Short mmCIF file of C-alpha atoms and ligand atoms in Angstrom, two decimals:
data_model
loop_
_atom_site.label_atom_id
_atom_site.label_comp_id
_atom_site.label_asym_id
_atom_site.label_seq_id
_atom_site.Cartn_x
_atom_site.Cartn_y
_atom_site.Cartn_z
CA MET A 185 10.52 -17.02 -14.48
CA VAL A 186 13.93 -15.49 -14.26
CA PRO A 187 13.84 -12.09 -12.63
CA ARG A 188 15.68 -9.92 -15.06
CA ILE A 189 17.12 -6.56 -14.23
CA ILE A 190 16.21 -4.07 -16.83
CA ALA A 191 16.75 -0.42 -17.35
CA PRO A 192 14.18 1.78 -15.69
CA ARG A 193 11.05 2.39 -17.59
CA SER A 194 9.67 5.11 -15.44
CA TYR A 195 10.45 7.50 -12.72
CA GLY A 196 7.24 7.72 -10.84
CA ASN A 197 7.27 7.19 -7.18
CA ARG A 198 5.68 3.87 -7.91
CA VAL A 199 9.05 2.34 -8.10
CA ALA A 200 8.90 1.06 -11.58
CA SER A 201 12.14 2.86 -11.76
CA PHE A 202 13.19 0.54 -9.08
CA VAL A 203 15.00 -1.89 -11.12
CA SER A 204 17.46 0.60 -11.86
CA THR A 205 20.57 0.93 -13.87
CA GLN A 206 22.59 4.08 -13.87
CA THR A 207 20.95 5.89 -16.71
CA PHE A 208 17.58 6.25 -18.27
CA GLN A 209 16.81 4.51 -21.48
CA PRO A 210 16.10 6.63 -24.47
CA ALA A 211 12.48 7.57 -24.29
CA ARG A 212 9.91 5.50 -25.95
CA SER A 213 7.69 8.08 -27.48
CA PHE A 214 3.98 7.47 -27.42
CA ALA A 215 3.45 11.03 -28.56
CA SER A 216 0.91 10.05 -31.18
CA VAL A 217 -1.38 8.69 -28.49
CA VAL A 218 -1.42 11.83 -26.49
CA GLY A 219 -2.77 14.30 -28.93
CA SER A 220 -2.80 15.54 -32.44
CA SER A 221 -1.97 19.23 -32.14
CA PRO A 222 1.63 19.86 -33.15
CA ILE A 223 4.17 21.14 -30.69
CA THR A 224 5.07 24.62 -31.87
CA GLU A 225 8.54 26.11 -32.07
CA SER A 226 8.06 27.83 -28.75
CA GLY A 227 6.70 24.63 -27.21
CA ARG A 228 3.31 23.63 -25.95
CA LYS A 229 1.98 25.67 -23.03
CA HIS A 230 0.27 24.34 -19.95
CA LYS A 231 -0.81 25.97 -16.73
CA ILE A 232 0.66 23.15 -14.71
CA VAL A 233 3.21 20.52 -15.65
CA VAL A 234 3.52 17.52 -13.34
CA VAL A 235 6.67 15.44 -13.71
CA GLY A 236 6.08 11.85 -12.55
CA GLY A 237 3.03 9.61 -12.77
CA GLY A 238 3.51 7.77 -9.50
CA SER A 239 1.43 8.06 -6.34
CA ALA A 240 2.13 11.77 -6.05
CA GLY A 241 1.74 12.75 -9.70
CA LEU A 242 -1.56 10.96 -10.23
CA THR A 243 -3.00 12.00 -6.87
CA ILE A 244 -2.08 15.64 -7.42
CA SER A 245 -3.21 15.90 -11.05
CA ASN A 246 -6.56 14.34 -10.21
CA GLN A 247 -7.07 16.44 -7.08
CA LEU A 248 -6.32 19.52 -9.21
CA LEU A 249 -8.86 18.49 -11.87
CA ARG A 250 -11.47 17.95 -9.19
CA THR A 251 -11.22 21.59 -8.11
CA GLY A 252 -13.05 22.40 -11.36
CA GLN A 253 -10.62 25.24 -12.04
CA PHE A 254 -8.83 23.57 -14.95
CA ALA A 255 -9.84 23.02 -18.54
CA SER A 256 -8.74 20.15 -20.73
CA GLU A 257 -4.96 20.20 -21.23
CA ASP A 258 -4.36 22.96 -18.69
CA ILE A 259 -2.57 20.21 -16.78
CA ALA A 260 0.14 18.04 -18.30
CA LEU A 261 1.77 14.96 -16.87
CA VAL A 262 5.15 13.64 -18.00
CA ASP A 263 6.31 10.07 -17.36
CA PRO A 264 7.91 7.49 -19.68
CA ALA A 265 6.49 4.51 -17.76
CA GLU A 266 4.33 1.86 -19.27
CA TRP A 267 3.14 0.63 -15.88
CA HIS A 268 2.11 2.20 -12.60
CA HIS A 269 2.90 -0.03 -9.61
CA TYR A 270 1.40 -0.16 -6.14
CA GLN A 271 4.80 -0.52 -4.55
CA PRO A 272 3.66 -0.88 -0.93
CA GLY A 273 2.26 -4.24 -2.03
CA TRP A 274 5.60 -5.73 -3.02
CA THR A 275 6.35 -6.81 0.56
CA LEU A 276 3.08 -8.74 0.46
CA VAL A 277 4.26 -10.41 -2.77
CA GLY A 278 7.55 -11.34 -1.09
CA GLY A 279 5.53 -12.81 1.76
CA GLY A 280 3.43 -14.87 -0.67
CA LEU A 281 0.25 -12.92 0.14
CA LYS A 282 -0.37 -11.23 -3.23
CA GLN A 283 0.25 -11.75 -6.93
CA LYS A 284 2.50 -9.04 -8.28
CA SER A 285 0.50 -8.62 -11.49
CA ASP A 286 -2.54 -7.59 -9.42
CA LEU A 287 -0.60 -4.60 -8.13
CA ARG A 288 0.02 -2.79 -11.39
CA ARG A 289 -2.03 -0.96 -14.01
CA LYS A 290 -1.10 0.47 -17.40
CA LEU A 291 -0.07 4.06 -16.65
CA PRO A 292 -1.64 5.62 -19.79
CA GLU A 293 -5.00 4.18 -18.69
CA MET A 294 -4.69 5.81 -15.28
CA VAL A 295 -4.19 9.35 -16.56
CA ASP A 296 -7.44 11.31 -16.86
CA PRO A 297 -8.25 12.14 -20.51
CA LYS A 298 -8.42 15.84 -19.58
CA VAL A 299 -4.74 15.74 -18.61
CA ARG A 300 -2.28 16.03 -21.53
CA PHE A 301 -0.08 12.97 -21.04
CA TYR A 302 3.47 12.98 -22.37
CA ASN A 303 4.55 9.37 -22.13
CA ASN A 304 8.16 10.53 -22.39
CA GLN A 305 11.20 11.10 -20.33
CA VAL A 306 12.38 14.50 -19.14
CA GLN A 307 15.63 15.63 -20.70
CA GLY A 308 16.13 18.72 -18.58
CA PHE A 309 14.64 21.65 -16.72
CA ALA A 310 15.07 25.33 -17.56
CA PRO A 311 13.31 26.91 -14.58
CA GLU A 312 14.31 30.45 -15.57
CA ASP A 313 12.35 29.93 -18.80
CA ASN A 314 9.56 27.90 -17.23
CA THR A 315 10.39 25.10 -19.61
CA VAL A 316 10.80 21.35 -19.43
CA SER A 317 12.48 19.62 -22.34
CA LEU A 318 11.60 16.07 -23.23
CA SER A 319 13.83 13.37 -24.63
CA THR A 320 11.94 13.69 -27.90
CA GLY A 321 13.45 17.16 -28.24
CA ASP A 322 10.08 18.79 -27.56
CA ARG A 323 9.81 21.58 -25.04
CA ILE A 324 6.80 22.31 -22.87
CA THR A 325 6.23 25.43 -20.83
CA TYR A 326 4.35 25.97 -17.61
CA GLU A 327 3.08 28.55 -15.18
CA HIS A 328 3.70 26.12 -12.31
CA LEU A 329 5.81 22.98 -12.21
CA ILE A 330 5.32 20.05 -9.82
CA VAL A 331 8.26 17.68 -9.64
CA CYS A 332 7.54 14.22 -8.22
CA PRO A 333 9.38 11.57 -10.23
CA GLY A 334 10.32 9.42 -7.22
CA ILE A 335 13.67 8.02 -6.22
CA LYS A 336 15.99 5.68 -8.12
CA VAL A 337 16.48 2.22 -6.65
CA ASP A 338 19.98 1.37 -7.72
CA PHE A 339 20.67 -2.35 -8.06
CA ASN A 340 24.17 -1.47 -9.24
CA SER A 341 24.96 0.22 -5.93
CA ILE A 342 25.91 -3.10 -4.35
CA LYS A 343 28.59 -5.05 -6.18
CA GLY A 344 27.23 -8.35 -7.50
CA LEU A 345 23.60 -7.62 -6.56
CA SER A 346 22.20 -7.20 -10.09
CA GLU A 347 23.76 -10.47 -11.19
CA ALA A 348 22.68 -12.35 -8.06
CA VAL A 349 19.03 -11.30 -8.16
CA SER A 350 18.90 -12.11 -11.89
CA ASP A 351 20.34 -15.59 -11.36
CA PRO A 352 17.46 -17.99 -10.69
CA HIS A 353 19.81 -20.32 -8.78
CA ALA A 354 21.23 -17.65 -6.48
CA PRO A 355 19.41 -17.35 -3.12
CA VAL A 356 19.40 -13.56 -3.37
CA SER A 357 16.30 -11.43 -3.86
CA SER A 358 14.76 -8.04 -3.18
CA ILE A 359 11.22 -6.85 -2.73
CA TYR A 360 12.38 -3.47 -4.10
CA SER A 361 11.48 -4.22 -7.74
CA TYR A 362 8.64 -5.72 -9.70
CA ASP A 363 11.02 -8.17 -11.33
CA THR A 364 12.51 -9.53 -8.13
CA CYS A 365 9.80 -9.28 -5.45
CA ASP A 366 8.33 -12.72 -6.14
CA LYS A 367 11.76 -14.32 -6.06
CA ALA A 368 11.84 -13.37 -2.37
CA SER A 369 8.88 -15.64 -1.64
CA ARG A 370 10.49 -18.52 -3.56
CA ASN A 371 13.81 -18.11 -1.75
CA ILE A 372 12.05 -18.06 1.62
CA ALA A 373 10.12 -21.24 0.78
CA ASP A 374 13.29 -22.95 -0.48
CA LEU A 375 15.44 -22.34 2.61
CA LYS A 376 15.42 -25.36 4.91
CA ASP A 377 18.46 -24.62 7.04
CA GLY A 378 21.43 -22.31 7.37
CA GLN A 379 21.99 -18.59 7.60
CA ALA A 380 19.39 -16.08 6.43
CA LEU A 381 20.56 -12.48 6.10
CA PHE A 382 18.37 -9.40 5.63
CA THR A 383 19.92 -6.00 4.95
CA HIS A 384 19.07 -2.30 5.22
CA PRO A 385 21.51 0.05 3.45
CA ALA A 386 23.06 3.39 4.33
CA GLY A 387 21.34 6.47 2.92
CA PRO A 388 17.74 7.26 2.09
CA VAL A 389 15.39 4.40 1.26
CA LYS A 390 11.73 4.44 0.43
CA CYS A 391 9.59 2.71 3.00
CA ALA A 392 12.27 2.36 5.64
CA GLY A 393 10.35 -0.46 7.33
CA ALA A 394 10.18 -2.78 4.32
CA PRO A 395 13.68 -4.29 4.73
CA GLN A 396 12.57 -5.74 8.06
CA LYS A 397 8.91 -6.40 7.18
CA ILE A 398 10.03 -9.14 4.80
CA MET A 399 12.30 -10.54 7.54
CA TRP A 400 9.45 -10.76 10.04
CA LEU A 401 7.25 -12.57 7.51
CA ALA A 402 10.04 -15.01 6.61
CA LEU A 403 10.76 -15.66 10.30
CA ASP A 404 7.08 -16.40 10.91
CA SER A 405 6.80 -18.81 8.01
CA TRP A 406 9.98 -20.69 9.02
CA LYS A 407 8.74 -20.83 12.61
CA ARG A 408 5.39 -22.25 11.52
CA SER A 409 7.10 -24.95 9.50
CA GLY A 410 9.40 -25.90 12.38
CA LEU A 411 12.55 -24.57 10.72
CA TYR A 412 13.10 -21.67 13.09
CA ASN A 413 13.36 -21.79 16.83
CA PRO A 414 13.33 -18.30 18.32
CA ASP A 415 14.43 -19.64 21.73
CA SER A 416 17.58 -21.45 20.66
CA ARG A 417 19.81 -20.03 18.01
CA ALA A 418 22.27 -22.88 18.54
CA THR A 419 19.81 -25.62 17.63
CA SER A 420 17.52 -23.73 15.24
CA PRO A 421 17.89 -25.11 11.69
CA ILE A 422 17.66 -21.57 10.31
CA LYS A 423 19.48 -18.62 11.85
CA ILE A 424 18.45 -15.05 11.09
CA ASP A 425 20.62 -11.90 11.02
CA PHE A 426 19.55 -8.33 10.29
CA ALA A 427 22.40 -6.17 8.98
CA THR A 428 21.47 -2.51 9.02
CA ALA A 429 23.56 0.57 8.40
CA MET A 430 21.56 2.27 11.15
CA PRO A 431 22.46 2.03 14.85
CA VAL A 432 18.85 1.14 15.73
CA MET A 433 15.91 -0.86 14.33
CA PHE A 434 13.88 2.18 13.21
CA GLY A 435 14.19 5.96 13.06
CA VAL A 436 11.33 6.70 15.47
CA PRO A 437 12.23 5.86 19.09
CA LYS A 438 8.72 4.74 20.09
CA TYR A 439 8.53 2.07 17.38
CA SER A 440 12.23 1.32 17.41
CA SER A 441 12.18 0.18 21.02
CA ARG A 442 9.20 -2.11 20.33
CA LEU A 443 10.92 -3.61 17.31
CA GLU A 444 14.10 -4.08 19.30
CA GLU A 445 12.07 -6.02 21.89
CA LEU A 446 10.67 -8.24 19.13
CA ARG A 447 14.15 -8.77 17.69
CA VAL A 448 15.57 -9.92 21.02
CA GLN A 449 12.50 -12.07 21.87
CA ARG A 450 12.65 -13.71 18.48
CA GLY A 451 16.35 -14.50 18.55
CA VAL A 452 17.35 -12.36 15.56
CA GLU A 453 21.00 -11.30 15.65
CA ALA A 454 21.53 -7.63 14.79
CA LEU A 455 24.53 -6.32 12.91
CA PHE A 456 23.98 -2.63 13.56
CA GLN A 457 25.99 -0.12 11.53
CA HIS A 458 26.78 -2.72 8.88
CA ASP A 459 26.19 -1.63 5.28
CA LEU A 460 26.05 -4.28 2.53
CA VAL A 461 28.42 -3.23 -0.26
CA GLY A 462 29.09 -6.46 -2.13
CA ILE A 463 27.98 -10.02 -2.78
CA GLU A 464 30.57 -12.67 -3.65
CA GLY A 465 28.85 -16.00 -4.15
CA ASN A 466 27.41 -16.88 -0.74
CA THR A 467 29.39 -14.20 1.05
CA ALA A 468 28.10 -10.76 1.94
CA VAL A 469 30.63 -7.95 2.18
CA LEU A 470 29.60 -5.37 4.77
CA ASN A 471 31.19 -2.03 5.58
CA ARG A 472 31.08 -1.00 9.22
CA THR A 473 29.62 2.50 9.25
CA ASP A 474 31.28 3.15 12.63
CA GLY A 475 34.68 2.98 10.97
CA GLY A 476 35.31 -0.63 11.95
CA GLY A 477 36.39 -1.73 8.47
CA THR A 478 34.95 -4.53 6.36
CA VAL A 479 33.23 -7.68 7.55
CA LYS A 480 32.48 -10.80 5.48
CA LYS A 481 29.53 -12.98 6.32
CA HIS A 482 28.34 -16.28 4.87
CA PHE A 483 24.66 -16.58 3.93
CA ASP A 484 22.43 -19.33 2.59
CA MET A 485 19.71 -16.81 1.73
CA LEU A 486 20.00 -13.06 1.36
CA HIS A 487 17.32 -10.43 1.11
CA ALA A 488 19.02 -7.22 -0.01
CA THR A 489 17.80 -3.65 -0.06
CA PRO A 490 19.64 -1.67 -2.74
CA LYS A 491 20.87 1.84 -2.08
CA MET A 492 18.65 4.59 -3.43
CA GLY A 493 19.15 8.14 -4.56
CA PRO A 494 17.86 10.92 -6.78
CA HIS A 495 17.42 10.36 -10.50
CA ALA A 496 20.27 11.85 -12.55
CA PHE A 497 17.96 14.26 -14.37
CA ILE A 498 16.95 15.75 -11.01
CA LYS A 499 20.39 15.65 -9.39
CA GLU A 500 22.00 17.38 -12.36
CA SER A 501 19.32 20.06 -12.60
CA ALA A 502 19.08 23.56 -11.14
CA LEU A 503 16.23 22.26 -8.96
CA ALA A 504 18.41 20.02 -6.78
CA ASN A 505 19.94 20.61 -3.38
CA GLU A 506 23.41 19.30 -2.54
CA ALA A 507 22.13 15.80 -1.94
CA GLY A 508 20.41 15.85 -5.34
CA PHE A 509 16.79 16.09 -4.17
CA VAL A 510 14.36 18.82 -5.26
CA ASP A 511 15.07 21.65 -2.86
CA VAL A 512 11.75 22.64 -1.31
CA ASP A 513 10.65 24.26 1.93
CA ASP A 514 9.84 21.62 4.58
CA GLY A 515 6.50 23.24 5.37
CA THR A 516 5.16 24.84 2.17
CA LEU A 517 6.62 22.40 -0.42
CA GLN A 518 7.57 25.41 -2.55
CA HIS A 519 10.99 25.40 -4.21
CA LYS A 520 13.55 27.46 -2.32
CA LYS A 521 14.73 29.36 -5.43
CA PHE A 522 11.95 29.11 -8.02
CA SER A 523 8.64 30.23 -6.57
CA ASN A 524 6.53 28.52 -9.25
CA VAL A 525 8.17 25.13 -8.69
CA TRP A 526 6.86 22.60 -6.14
CA SER A 527 7.81 19.12 -5.10
CA CYS A 528 6.76 16.28 -2.84
CA GLY A 529 7.23 12.56 -2.50
CA ASP A 530 10.42 10.57 -2.78
CA ALA A 531 12.21 13.03 -5.11
CA SER A 532 11.80 15.94 -2.72
CA SER A 533 14.14 17.17 -0.03
CA LEU A 534 11.38 16.83 2.61
CA PRO A 535 13.09 15.36 5.69
CA THR A 536 10.55 12.66 6.35
CA SER A 537 10.17 8.97 5.58
CA LYS A 538 9.41 8.33 1.90
CA THR A 539 6.05 6.52 1.66
CA ALA A 540 2.78 6.56 -0.26
CA ALA A 541 1.03 7.42 3.00
CA ALA A 542 3.08 10.64 3.14
CA ILE A 543 1.58 11.64 -0.22
CA THR A 544 -1.91 11.64 1.30
CA ALA A 545 -0.78 14.51 3.50
CA GLN A 546 1.62 16.27 1.11
CA ALA A 547 -0.67 16.46 -1.95
CA PRO A 548 -3.38 18.69 -0.42
CA ILE A 549 -0.77 21.00 1.15
CA LEU A 550 1.06 21.45 -2.14
CA ILE A 551 -2.17 22.09 -4.03
CA ASN A 552 -3.55 24.49 -1.48
CA ASN A 553 -0.35 26.57 -1.52
CA MET A 554 0.07 26.48 -5.29
CA LEU A 555 -3.52 27.52 -6.02
CA SER A 556 -3.23 30.37 -3.54
CA LYS A 557 0.03 31.49 -5.13
CA MET A 558 -1.59 31.38 -8.59
CA GLN A 559 -4.12 33.89 -7.31
CA GLY A 560 -1.43 36.08 -5.83
CA GLY A 561 -2.08 35.00 -2.25
CA ALA A 562 0.16 33.86 0.57
CA LEU A 563 0.93 30.23 1.26
CA PRO A 564 -1.71 29.10 3.75
CA ALA A 565 -0.82 25.45 4.36
CA THR A 566 2.03 23.85 6.29
CA TYR A 567 3.10 20.20 6.09
CA ASP A 568 3.98 18.68 9.46
CA GLY A 569 5.97 15.77 8.02
CA TYR A 570 3.19 13.15 8.36
CA THR A 571 4.15 9.74 7.06
CA SER A 572 3.38 6.19 7.97
CA CYS A 573 4.85 2.73 7.88
CA PRO A 574 2.46 -0.17 8.40
CA LEU A 575 5.04 -2.62 9.74
CA LEU A 576 4.22 -6.28 9.20
CA THR A 577 5.64 -8.07 12.23
CA GLU A 578 4.19 -11.53 11.45
CA TYR A 579 1.41 -13.06 9.33
CA GLY A 580 -1.80 -11.46 10.62
CA LYS A 581 -0.21 -8.55 12.52
CA VAL A 582 0.89 -5.01 11.71
CA MET A 583 2.36 -2.25 13.87
CA LEU A 584 0.91 0.94 12.37
CA ALA A 585 3.79 3.41 12.80
CA GLU A 586 2.58 6.95 11.98
CA PHE A 587 4.78 9.93 12.66
CA LYS A 588 5.75 13.46 11.70
CA TYR A 589 8.85 15.67 11.68
CA GLY A 590 11.10 15.19 14.65
CA ALA A 591 10.31 11.44 14.74
CA GLN A 592 7.21 12.27 16.79
CA PRO A 593 4.30 9.79 16.65
CA LYS A 594 1.12 11.19 15.05
CA GLU A 595 -1.30 8.32 15.33
CA THR A 596 -4.72 8.22 13.66
CA PHE A 597 -6.10 5.62 16.07
CA GLY A 598 -3.91 6.54 19.05
CA ARG A 599 -6.91 7.53 21.16
CA PHE A 600 -8.30 4.02 20.94
CA VAL A 601 -5.32 1.68 20.74
CA ASP A 602 -1.56 1.60 21.25
CA GLN A 603 -0.26 1.68 17.70
CA GLY A 604 3.11 0.37 18.92
CA THR A 605 1.40 -2.97 19.56
CA PRO A 606 1.00 -5.06 16.39
CA SER A 607 -2.65 -5.83 15.66
CA ARG A 608 -4.86 -7.82 13.33
CA ALA A 609 -7.01 -4.79 12.40
CA PHE A 610 -3.97 -2.92 11.09
CA TYR A 611 -2.92 -6.04 9.16
CA HIS A 612 -6.20 -5.93 7.24
CA LEU A 613 -5.80 -2.19 6.65
CA LYS A 614 -2.37 -2.88 5.12
CA LYS A 615 -3.19 -6.06 3.18
CA ASP A 616 -6.73 -5.41 2.00
CA PHE A 617 -7.92 -1.84 2.55
CA PHE A 618 -4.94 0.28 1.48
CA PRO A 619 -4.41 -1.43 -1.92
CA TRP A 620 -8.15 -1.13 -2.57
CA VAL A 621 -8.50 2.51 -1.55
CA TYR A 622 -5.30 3.37 -3.41
CA PHE A 623 -6.54 2.25 -6.83
CA ASN A 624 -10.19 3.11 -6.31
CA SER A 625 -9.78 6.45 -4.64
CA MET A 626 -6.32 7.83 -3.86
CA VAL A 627 -4.92 8.02 -7.39
CA LYS A 628 -8.28 9.38 -8.56
CA GLY A 629 -7.91 12.29 -6.17
CA THR A 630 -10.60 11.39 -3.63
CA TRP A 631 -8.60 10.04 -0.67
CA ALA A 632 -6.99 12.10 2.06
CA GLY A 633 -5.37 9.30 4.07
CA PRO A 634 -6.03 9.61 7.81
CA LYS A 635 -8.60 12.34 7.04
CA GLY A 636 -10.68 9.87 5.00
CA TRP A 637 -12.45 10.54 1.74
CA LYS A 638 -12.40 13.94 0.05
CA ARG A 639 -15.37 15.53 -1.61
C1 LIG B 723 -2.90 5.61 3.54
O1 LIG B 723 -3.78 6.41 3.25
C2 LIG B 723 -2.35 4.78 2.54
O2 LIG B 723 -2.73 4.93 1.25
C3 LIG B 723 -3.77 4.31 0.72
C4 LIG B 723 -1.41 3.83 2.87
O3 LIG B 723 -0.99 2.95 1.93
C5 LIG B 723 0.01 3.21 1.12
C6 LIG B 723 -0.90 3.74 4.20
O4 LIG B 723 -0.01 2.93 4.46
C7 LIG B 723 -1.44 4.59 5.21
C8 LIG B 723 -0.92 4.45 6.60
C9 LIG B 723 -2.42 5.52 4.89
C10 LIG B 723 -3.00 6.43 5.93
C11 LIG B 723 -4.43 6.15 6.26
C12 LIG B 723 -4.91 5.78 7.44
C13 LIG B 723 -6.36 5.47 7.56
C14 LIG B 723 -4.07 5.61 8.66
#
């Protein structure tokens, strides 16, 4: 199957929007499926409108329903996607450990029937009028708005990337889209010798560990088949380089130093502060982020991580900060200008690593504060920045990085084990337990991450 880059079909934080072109496609309206009552001139009214049916949008709408405080159609959810993807699983697909089709569900089937689902795209926000307009021309109004449409993964951000990942003969892939994640596993299996290059771009990315997780899995599989010798770069049939725009392996010093040790032990060459900006045949064009100009590097296999950024309809709205993300308070998740607007997840300005694990902590905080505000109260809950990155370091081992604001570790199992040491137990959490609990519990509103199940 030829991985084909298509225009985004969704903007949920489940990266369906991953395979991204610059603009959204005109909305496909499934309006007839979502209800029969006509939208009036003044628009349909809801108590709460949630924009985005990804991890955050589904988790939040279902946690809200479970409070018992909302009647049918009090809550609305807007998302044009046909599919909801379990994106954290795409690294496992790239590593040949999962089938990508097992990691997605039809989005309309995941939305609770009591939630009014608009399977449409947002055209714009008018926060002064408490209104969201849809691409169908319809307008819906709200008492409170929750904005969590995720981040755009932009395959056009690196010259030549879209074409290369779409070309079945080009040894270029990315685990950052449904269409291309399985090509990564084929490219890894096909490489018998030469230069493998893995990249991590400048700017925000979701799951900041994924660009190297796929490298560690590839390294392990080449080592097992005798194609990679970690002790002798000169004689190893395959050579591995990691080109990252960052000056270090990871943003949290505790885990970064452990990953740096692994990198050195395993003979991986680092090109720190190198940002992939173009692909010309088998040559990668890298910009030195330290001002050192442009570097060209030959590769026989490339795993690329596209640059990412806010969706245009967020960036161009009154809700955005200068960087284009929804401008909320780091602790309360309330919008800095519009007190009935809230945000979390990848689309938000929250200065933490963008992961599904972060949603387990953000969702209850947002809900707690919003419900209190609805009753005229203060904002009781404060988010500490919790997020997590289960870092695959080889087949059978994961380093469970968990941290909060200030790049400070906040480890669930830290009392029992050193989470900086990769372990088999964490591998099974990542590979088997998290996908299971995600679909069976988290998106249904009954999972609180490190705090376990919710009532
Ligand atoms: C988690 O709850 C979760 O969601 C199901 C993940 O998958 C996306 C995670 O990666 C992590 C780390 C959590 C947090 C839960 C525990 C038990 C550490």
